[in-house]
Coordinates of C-alpha atoms in Angstrom, one line a residue:
X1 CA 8.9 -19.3 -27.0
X2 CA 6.4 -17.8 -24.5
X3 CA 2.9 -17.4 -26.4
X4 CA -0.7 -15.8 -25.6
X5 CA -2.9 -18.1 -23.8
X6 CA -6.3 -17.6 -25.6
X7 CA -8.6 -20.5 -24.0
X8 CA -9.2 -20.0 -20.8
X9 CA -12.7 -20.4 -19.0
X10 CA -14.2 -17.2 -18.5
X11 CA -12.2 -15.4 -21.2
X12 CA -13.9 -12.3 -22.3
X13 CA -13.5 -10.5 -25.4
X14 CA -10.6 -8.7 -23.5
X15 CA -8.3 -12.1 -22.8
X16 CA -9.4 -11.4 -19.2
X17 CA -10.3 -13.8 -16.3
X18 CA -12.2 -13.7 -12.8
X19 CA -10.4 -12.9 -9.6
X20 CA -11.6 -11.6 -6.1
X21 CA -10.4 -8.2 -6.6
X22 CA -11.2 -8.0 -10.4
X23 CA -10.1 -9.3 -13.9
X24 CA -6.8 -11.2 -14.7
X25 CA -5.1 -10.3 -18.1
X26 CA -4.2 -13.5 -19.7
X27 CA -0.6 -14.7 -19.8
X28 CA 1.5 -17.6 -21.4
X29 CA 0.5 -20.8 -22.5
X30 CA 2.7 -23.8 -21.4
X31 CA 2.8 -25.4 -18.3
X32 CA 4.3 -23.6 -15.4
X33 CA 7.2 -24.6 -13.3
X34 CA 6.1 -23.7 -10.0
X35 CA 1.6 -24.5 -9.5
X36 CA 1.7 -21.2 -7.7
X37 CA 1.9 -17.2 -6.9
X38 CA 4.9 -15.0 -7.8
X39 CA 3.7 -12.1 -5.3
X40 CA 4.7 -8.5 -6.0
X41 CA 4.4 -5.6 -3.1
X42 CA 6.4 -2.5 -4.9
X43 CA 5.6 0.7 -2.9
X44 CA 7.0 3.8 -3.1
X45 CA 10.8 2.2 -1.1
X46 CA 11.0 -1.1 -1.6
X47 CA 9.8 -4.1 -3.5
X48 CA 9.3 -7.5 -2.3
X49 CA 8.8 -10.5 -4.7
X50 CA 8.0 -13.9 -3.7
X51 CA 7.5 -17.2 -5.4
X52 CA 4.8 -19.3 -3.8
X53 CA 3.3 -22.8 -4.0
X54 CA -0.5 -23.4 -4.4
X55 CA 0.1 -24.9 -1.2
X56 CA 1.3 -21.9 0.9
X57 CA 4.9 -22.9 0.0
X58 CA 7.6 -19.9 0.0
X59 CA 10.3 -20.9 -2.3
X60 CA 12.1 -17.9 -3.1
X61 CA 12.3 -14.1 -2.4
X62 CA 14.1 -10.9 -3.3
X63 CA 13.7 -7.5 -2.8
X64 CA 14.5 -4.1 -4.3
X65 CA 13.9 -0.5 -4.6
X66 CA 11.3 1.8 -5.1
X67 CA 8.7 1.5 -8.1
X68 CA 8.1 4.8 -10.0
X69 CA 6.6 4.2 -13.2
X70 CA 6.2 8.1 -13.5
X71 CA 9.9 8.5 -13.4
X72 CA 11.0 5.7 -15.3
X73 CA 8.3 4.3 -17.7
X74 CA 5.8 1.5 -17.4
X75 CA 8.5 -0.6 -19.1
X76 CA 11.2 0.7 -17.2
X77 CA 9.3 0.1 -14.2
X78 CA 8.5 -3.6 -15.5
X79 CA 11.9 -4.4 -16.3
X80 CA 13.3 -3.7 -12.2
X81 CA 10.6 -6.1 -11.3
X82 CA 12.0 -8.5 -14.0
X83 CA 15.4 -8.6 -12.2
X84 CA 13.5 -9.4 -9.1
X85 CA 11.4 -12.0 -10.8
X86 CA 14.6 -13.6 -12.2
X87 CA 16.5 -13.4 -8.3
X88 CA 13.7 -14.8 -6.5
X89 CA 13.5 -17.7 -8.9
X90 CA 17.0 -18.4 -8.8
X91 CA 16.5 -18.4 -5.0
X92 CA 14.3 -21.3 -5.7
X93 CA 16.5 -22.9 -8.3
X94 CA 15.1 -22.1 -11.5
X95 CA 15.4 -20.4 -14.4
X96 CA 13.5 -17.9 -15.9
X97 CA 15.5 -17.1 -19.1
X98 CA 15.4 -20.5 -21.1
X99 CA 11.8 -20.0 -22.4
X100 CA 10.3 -22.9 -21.3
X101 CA 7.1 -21.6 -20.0
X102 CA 6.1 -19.9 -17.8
X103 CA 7.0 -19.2 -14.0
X104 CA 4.2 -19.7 -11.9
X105 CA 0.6 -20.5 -12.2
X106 CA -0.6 -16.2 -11.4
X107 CA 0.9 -13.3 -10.6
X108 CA -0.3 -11.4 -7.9
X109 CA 1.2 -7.8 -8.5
X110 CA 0.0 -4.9 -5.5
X111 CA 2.0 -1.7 -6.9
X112 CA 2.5 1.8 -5.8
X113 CA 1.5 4.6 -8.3
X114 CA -1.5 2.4 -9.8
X115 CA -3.7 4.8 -8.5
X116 CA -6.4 4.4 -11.3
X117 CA -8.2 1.8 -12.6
X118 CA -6.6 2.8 -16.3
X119 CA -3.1 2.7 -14.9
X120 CA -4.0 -0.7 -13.0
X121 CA -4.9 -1.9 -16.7
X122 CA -1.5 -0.7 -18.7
X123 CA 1.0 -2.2 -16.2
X124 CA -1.5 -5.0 -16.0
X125 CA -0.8 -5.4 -19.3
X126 CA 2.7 -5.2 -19.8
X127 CA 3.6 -7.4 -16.4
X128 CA 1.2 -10.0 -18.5
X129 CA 3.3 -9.4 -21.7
X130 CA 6.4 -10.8 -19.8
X131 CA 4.8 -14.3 -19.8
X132 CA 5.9 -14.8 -16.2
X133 CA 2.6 -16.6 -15.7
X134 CA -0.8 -17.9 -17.2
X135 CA -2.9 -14.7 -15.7
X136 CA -1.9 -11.6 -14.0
X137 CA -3.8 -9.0 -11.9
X138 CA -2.5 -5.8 -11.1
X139 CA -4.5 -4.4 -8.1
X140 CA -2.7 -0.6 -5.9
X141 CA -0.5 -2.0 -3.3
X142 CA -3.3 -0.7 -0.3
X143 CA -5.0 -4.0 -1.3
X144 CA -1.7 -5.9 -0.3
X145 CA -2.2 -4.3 3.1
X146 CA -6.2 -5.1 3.3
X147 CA -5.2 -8.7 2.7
X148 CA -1.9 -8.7 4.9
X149 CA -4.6 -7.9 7.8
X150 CA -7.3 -9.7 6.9
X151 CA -8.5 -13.6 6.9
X152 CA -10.5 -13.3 4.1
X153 CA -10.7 -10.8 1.5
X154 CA -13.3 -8.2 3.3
X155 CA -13.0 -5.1 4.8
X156 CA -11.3 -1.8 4.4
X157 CA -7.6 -0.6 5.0
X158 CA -6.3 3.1 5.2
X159 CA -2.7 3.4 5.1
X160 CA -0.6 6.7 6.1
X161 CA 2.3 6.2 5.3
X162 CA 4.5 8.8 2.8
X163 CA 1.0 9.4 1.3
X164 CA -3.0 8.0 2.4
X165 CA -5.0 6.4 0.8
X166 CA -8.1 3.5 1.4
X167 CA -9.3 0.5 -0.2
X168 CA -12.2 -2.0 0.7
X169 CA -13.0 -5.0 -0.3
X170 CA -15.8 -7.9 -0.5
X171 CA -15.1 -11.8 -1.9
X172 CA -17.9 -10.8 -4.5
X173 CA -15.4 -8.5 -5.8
X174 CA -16.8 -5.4 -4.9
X175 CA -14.1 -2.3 -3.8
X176 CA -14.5 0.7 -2.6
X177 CA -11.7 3.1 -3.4
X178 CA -10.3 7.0 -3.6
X179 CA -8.2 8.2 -6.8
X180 CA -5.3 9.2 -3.9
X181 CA -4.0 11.7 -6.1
X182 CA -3.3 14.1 -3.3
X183 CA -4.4 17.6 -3.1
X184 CA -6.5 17.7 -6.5
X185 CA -8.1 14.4 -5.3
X186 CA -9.1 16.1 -1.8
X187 CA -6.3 13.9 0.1
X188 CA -4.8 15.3 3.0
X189 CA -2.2 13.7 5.6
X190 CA 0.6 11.0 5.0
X191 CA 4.0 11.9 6.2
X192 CA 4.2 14.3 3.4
X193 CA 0.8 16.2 3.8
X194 CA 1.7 16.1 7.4
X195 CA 5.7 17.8 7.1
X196 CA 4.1 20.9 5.1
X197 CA 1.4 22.0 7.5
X198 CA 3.9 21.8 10.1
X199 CA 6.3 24.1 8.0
X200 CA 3.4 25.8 7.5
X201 CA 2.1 26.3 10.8
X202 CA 6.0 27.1 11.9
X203 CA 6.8 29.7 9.7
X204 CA 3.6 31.5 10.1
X205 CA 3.8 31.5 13.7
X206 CA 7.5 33.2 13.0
X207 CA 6.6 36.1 10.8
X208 CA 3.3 36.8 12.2
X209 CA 0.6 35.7 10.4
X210 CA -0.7 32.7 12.8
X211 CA -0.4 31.6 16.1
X212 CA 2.2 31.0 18.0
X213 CA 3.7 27.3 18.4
X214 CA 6.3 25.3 19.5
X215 CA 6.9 23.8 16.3
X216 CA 8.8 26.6 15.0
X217 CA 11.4 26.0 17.1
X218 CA 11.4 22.6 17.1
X219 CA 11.5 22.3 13.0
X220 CA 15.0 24.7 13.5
X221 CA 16.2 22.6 16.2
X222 CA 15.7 19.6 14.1
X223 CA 17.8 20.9 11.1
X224 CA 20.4 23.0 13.3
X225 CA 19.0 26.3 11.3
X226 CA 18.2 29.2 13.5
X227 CA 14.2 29.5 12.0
X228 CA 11.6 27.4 10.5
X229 CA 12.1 30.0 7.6
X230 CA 15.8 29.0 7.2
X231 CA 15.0 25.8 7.1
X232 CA 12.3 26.4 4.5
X233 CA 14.9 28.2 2.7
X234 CA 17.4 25.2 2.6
X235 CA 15.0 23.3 1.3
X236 CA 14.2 26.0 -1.9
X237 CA 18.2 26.4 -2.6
X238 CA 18.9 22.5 -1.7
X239 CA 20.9 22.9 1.1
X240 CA 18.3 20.6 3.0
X241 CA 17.2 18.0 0.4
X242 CA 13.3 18.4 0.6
X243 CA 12.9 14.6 1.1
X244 CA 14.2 14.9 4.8
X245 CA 10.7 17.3 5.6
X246 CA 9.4 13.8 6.7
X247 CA 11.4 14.1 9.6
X248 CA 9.1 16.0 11.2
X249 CA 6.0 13.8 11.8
X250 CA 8.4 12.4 14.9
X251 CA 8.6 16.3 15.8
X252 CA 5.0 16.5 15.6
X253 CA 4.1 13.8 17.8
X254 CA 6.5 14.8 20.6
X255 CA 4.9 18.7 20.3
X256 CA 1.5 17.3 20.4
X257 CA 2.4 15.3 23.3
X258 CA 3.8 18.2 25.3
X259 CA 1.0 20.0 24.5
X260 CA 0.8 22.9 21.8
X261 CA -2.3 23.4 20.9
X262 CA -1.5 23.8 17.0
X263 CA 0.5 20.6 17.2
X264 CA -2.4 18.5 18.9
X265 CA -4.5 20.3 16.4
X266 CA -2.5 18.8 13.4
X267 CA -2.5 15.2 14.8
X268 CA -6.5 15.3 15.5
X269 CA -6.6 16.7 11.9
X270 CA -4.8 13.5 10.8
X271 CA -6.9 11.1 12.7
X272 CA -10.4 12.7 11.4
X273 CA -9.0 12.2 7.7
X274 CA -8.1 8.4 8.3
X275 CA -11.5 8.0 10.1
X276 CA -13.0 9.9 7.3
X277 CA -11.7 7.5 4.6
X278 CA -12.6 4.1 6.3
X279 CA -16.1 5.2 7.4
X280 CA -17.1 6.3 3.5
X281 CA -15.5 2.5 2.5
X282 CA -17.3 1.0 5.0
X283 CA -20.7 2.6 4.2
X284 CA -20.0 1.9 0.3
X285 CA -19.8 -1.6 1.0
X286 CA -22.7 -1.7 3.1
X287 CA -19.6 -2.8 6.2
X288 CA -20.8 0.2 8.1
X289 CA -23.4 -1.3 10.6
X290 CA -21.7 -4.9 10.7
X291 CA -18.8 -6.6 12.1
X292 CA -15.9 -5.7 10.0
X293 CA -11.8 -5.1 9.9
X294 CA -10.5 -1.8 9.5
X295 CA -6.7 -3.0 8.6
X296 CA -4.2 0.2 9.5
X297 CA -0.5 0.8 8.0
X298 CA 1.9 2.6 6.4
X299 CA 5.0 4.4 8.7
X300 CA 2.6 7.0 10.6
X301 CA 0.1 4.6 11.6
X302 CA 2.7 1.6 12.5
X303 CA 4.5 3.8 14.8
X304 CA 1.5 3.8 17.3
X305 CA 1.7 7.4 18.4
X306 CA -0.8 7.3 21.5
X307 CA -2.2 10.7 20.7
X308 CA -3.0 9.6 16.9
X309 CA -4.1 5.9 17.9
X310 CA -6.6 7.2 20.7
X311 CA -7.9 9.6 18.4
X312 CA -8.6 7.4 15.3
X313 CA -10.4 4.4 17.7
X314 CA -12.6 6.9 19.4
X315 CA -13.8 8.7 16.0
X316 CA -13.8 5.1 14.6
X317 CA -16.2 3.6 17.3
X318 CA -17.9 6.4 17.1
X319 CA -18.7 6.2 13.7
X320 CA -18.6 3.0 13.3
X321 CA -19.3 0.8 16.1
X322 CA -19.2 -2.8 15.1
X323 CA -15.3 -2.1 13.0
X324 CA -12.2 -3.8 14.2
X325 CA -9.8 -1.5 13.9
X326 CA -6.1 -3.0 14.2
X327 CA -2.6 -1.8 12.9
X328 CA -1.1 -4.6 11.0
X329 CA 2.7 -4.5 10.3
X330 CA 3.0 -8.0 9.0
X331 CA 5.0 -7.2 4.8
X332 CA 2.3 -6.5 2.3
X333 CA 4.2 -8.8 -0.1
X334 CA 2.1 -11.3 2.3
X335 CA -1.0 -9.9 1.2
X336 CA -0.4 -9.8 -2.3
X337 CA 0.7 -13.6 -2.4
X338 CA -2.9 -14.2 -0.4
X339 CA -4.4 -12.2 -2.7
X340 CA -3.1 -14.5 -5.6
X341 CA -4.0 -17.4 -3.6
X342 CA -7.5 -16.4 -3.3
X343 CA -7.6 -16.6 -7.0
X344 CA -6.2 -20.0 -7.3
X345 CA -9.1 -21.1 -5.1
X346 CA -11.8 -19.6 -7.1
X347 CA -10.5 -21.7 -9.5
X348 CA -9.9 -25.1 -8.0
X349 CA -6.3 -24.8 -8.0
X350 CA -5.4 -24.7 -4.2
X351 CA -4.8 -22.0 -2.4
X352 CA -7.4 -22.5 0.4
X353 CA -7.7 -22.0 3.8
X354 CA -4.7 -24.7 4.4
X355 CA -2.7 -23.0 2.5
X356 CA -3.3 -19.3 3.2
X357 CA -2.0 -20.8 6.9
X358 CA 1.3 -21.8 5.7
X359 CA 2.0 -18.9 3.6
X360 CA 1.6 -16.8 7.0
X361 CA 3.6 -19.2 8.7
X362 CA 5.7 -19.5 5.9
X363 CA 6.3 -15.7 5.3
X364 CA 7.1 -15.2 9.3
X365 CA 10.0 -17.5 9.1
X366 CA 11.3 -16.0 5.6
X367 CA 11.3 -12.4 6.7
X368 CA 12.7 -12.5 10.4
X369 CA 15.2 -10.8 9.1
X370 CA 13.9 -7.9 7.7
X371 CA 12.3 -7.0 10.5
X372 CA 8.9 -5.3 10.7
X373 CA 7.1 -3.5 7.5
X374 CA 7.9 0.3 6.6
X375 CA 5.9 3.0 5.2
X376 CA 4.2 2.1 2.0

């Protein structure tokens, strides 16, 4: 049977443990099958698990859907990363339901919807309580980008994806982070943020309460509705499902490119918010007058719209001369497992610069298939 470790060094009072991005909960006792990572990336979609050597090793994956603990409970939400768990150990020919200790060495979990520290702390807690693996750290799944993008763990990544949101980082463990709660938070943008100001905008310009623009009629011609304001009324009695609005950052784009004012408007809008968010994590971590990687993802950024991109590295340089911006598309799930190897090497256990290499390397070869990352 699986039991609470209890002697670690640098247990605190809490059962917690050091790590680069903050404080492991402590896990099972026994020794583990795999000296290792099993790496979690669960966004909003998809999840990826991976089961990785200290020595950069991949040994097994799987993936799923989406993780919603809001819908489904923080155990609910747990137990569809346990069926992951349990596929991508198979993959590497073990076992994970014979209780004879636990998997790997640390979990490295990056999750969607732990948008506050508190909610970091409960699933923390309850991935721990699985006794998957001697220490667990549950960190938001923008940190799995940061890492994805990064060779070390410093700098600062805004993804705009379905939502935006930022994160920096610094080996001492120092972060820099926003609450990303959307509206309430002061969050604007993402695919979502970005669908309703163009219904906005489009039905306004319709009925006469704002200016004219060519989005109107491209949001109609999108759905084959004769209006924006049909459109918005499928969406209220469910003849559109209201998912599909993010169909219309594509429209966007091509609008903006055309030329309509209110359209170009909206993507300059989008690229002040993201140069907004990395300038205040730079200048929290003191990153803002050095050398330093400004890691970009999530679907809005990754498609490379030449409007948005030309916008965000002239506001960036601007602001921020010495950043490096770049848009990384390498799978998050990579950052996460680097993440968890960084915290192997702060404690003599591998996972250095050797083997931060071949988990890349590694990684690349395993995921060919999939093709390159989605929205967050």
């Amino acid at each position: 049977m699986t039991t609470l470790m209890t002697g670690l060094p640098n247990e605190s009072e809490d059962d917690e443990v050091g790590n680069p991005i903050g404080a492991g909960t402590v896990g099972a006792v026994g020794t583990e099958l795999v000296p290792g990572v099993l790496a979690i990336d669960a966004g909003n979609s998809k999840t990826d698990v991976a089961l990785v050597t200290a020595d950069g090793t991949v040994l097994g994956t799987a993936r799923g859907g989406g993780f919603r603990p809001y819908a489904s409970g923080t155990e609910g939400a747990v137990d569809g990363l346990a069926a992951l768990v349990a596929a991508a150990a198979a993959e590497a020919g073990l076992d994970v339901s014979g209780g004879q200790g636990p998997l790997v060495t640390h979990v490295s979990a990056c999750l969607a919807n732990a948008d506050l520290p508190v909610e970091e702390r409960e699933l923390q807690q309850a991935i721990a309580a699985r006794g998957w693996s001697r220490t667990t750290v549950v960190a938001n799944d923008t940190f799995a980008l940061l890492r994805a993008g990064t060779d070390a763990p410093r700098g600062v990544a805004v993804v705009c994806g379905a939502g935006i949101n930022c994160v920096g980082l610094l080996p001492d463990g120092r972060t820099a982070r926003f609450p990303a709660l959307g509206q309430i938070t002061g969050d604007w943008g993402g695919g979502g943020g970005i669908a309703l100001e163009v219904m906005w905008c489009s039905t306004r310009a319709e009925d006469g309460r704002g200016e004219p623009t060519a989005l109107a009629a491209a949001v109609a011609e999108h759905f084959g509705l004769p209006s924006a304001s049909a459109v918005a009324e499928a969406v209220h009695l469910g003849g559109v499902a209201e998912g599909r609005l993010h169909e219309l950052v594509p429209v966007l784009f091509r609008c903006a490119e055309a030329g309509d004012p209110t359209a170009v408007q909206l993507v300059e809008r989008q690229a002040e918010e993201i140069v907004a968010l990395a300038t205040v994590a730079l200048r929290r971590l003191d990153l803002i007058g050095v050398p330093a990687d400004v890691v970009l993802g999530g679907g809005v950024l990754a498609a490379r719209q030449p409007l948005l991109m030309e916008a965000v590295f002239s506001r960036l340089t601007q602001a921020a001369p010495l950043a490096r911006p770049q848009v990384v598309t390498t799978r998050p799930v990579v950052g996460a497992a680097l993440l968890g190897l960084d915290h192997l090497a702060s404690a003599h256990l591998g996972g250095g610069p050797a083997a931060q290499s071949a988990v890349r390397a590694s990684f690349a070869a395993s995921f060919a298939s999939f093709g390159a990352a989605g929205e967050e």
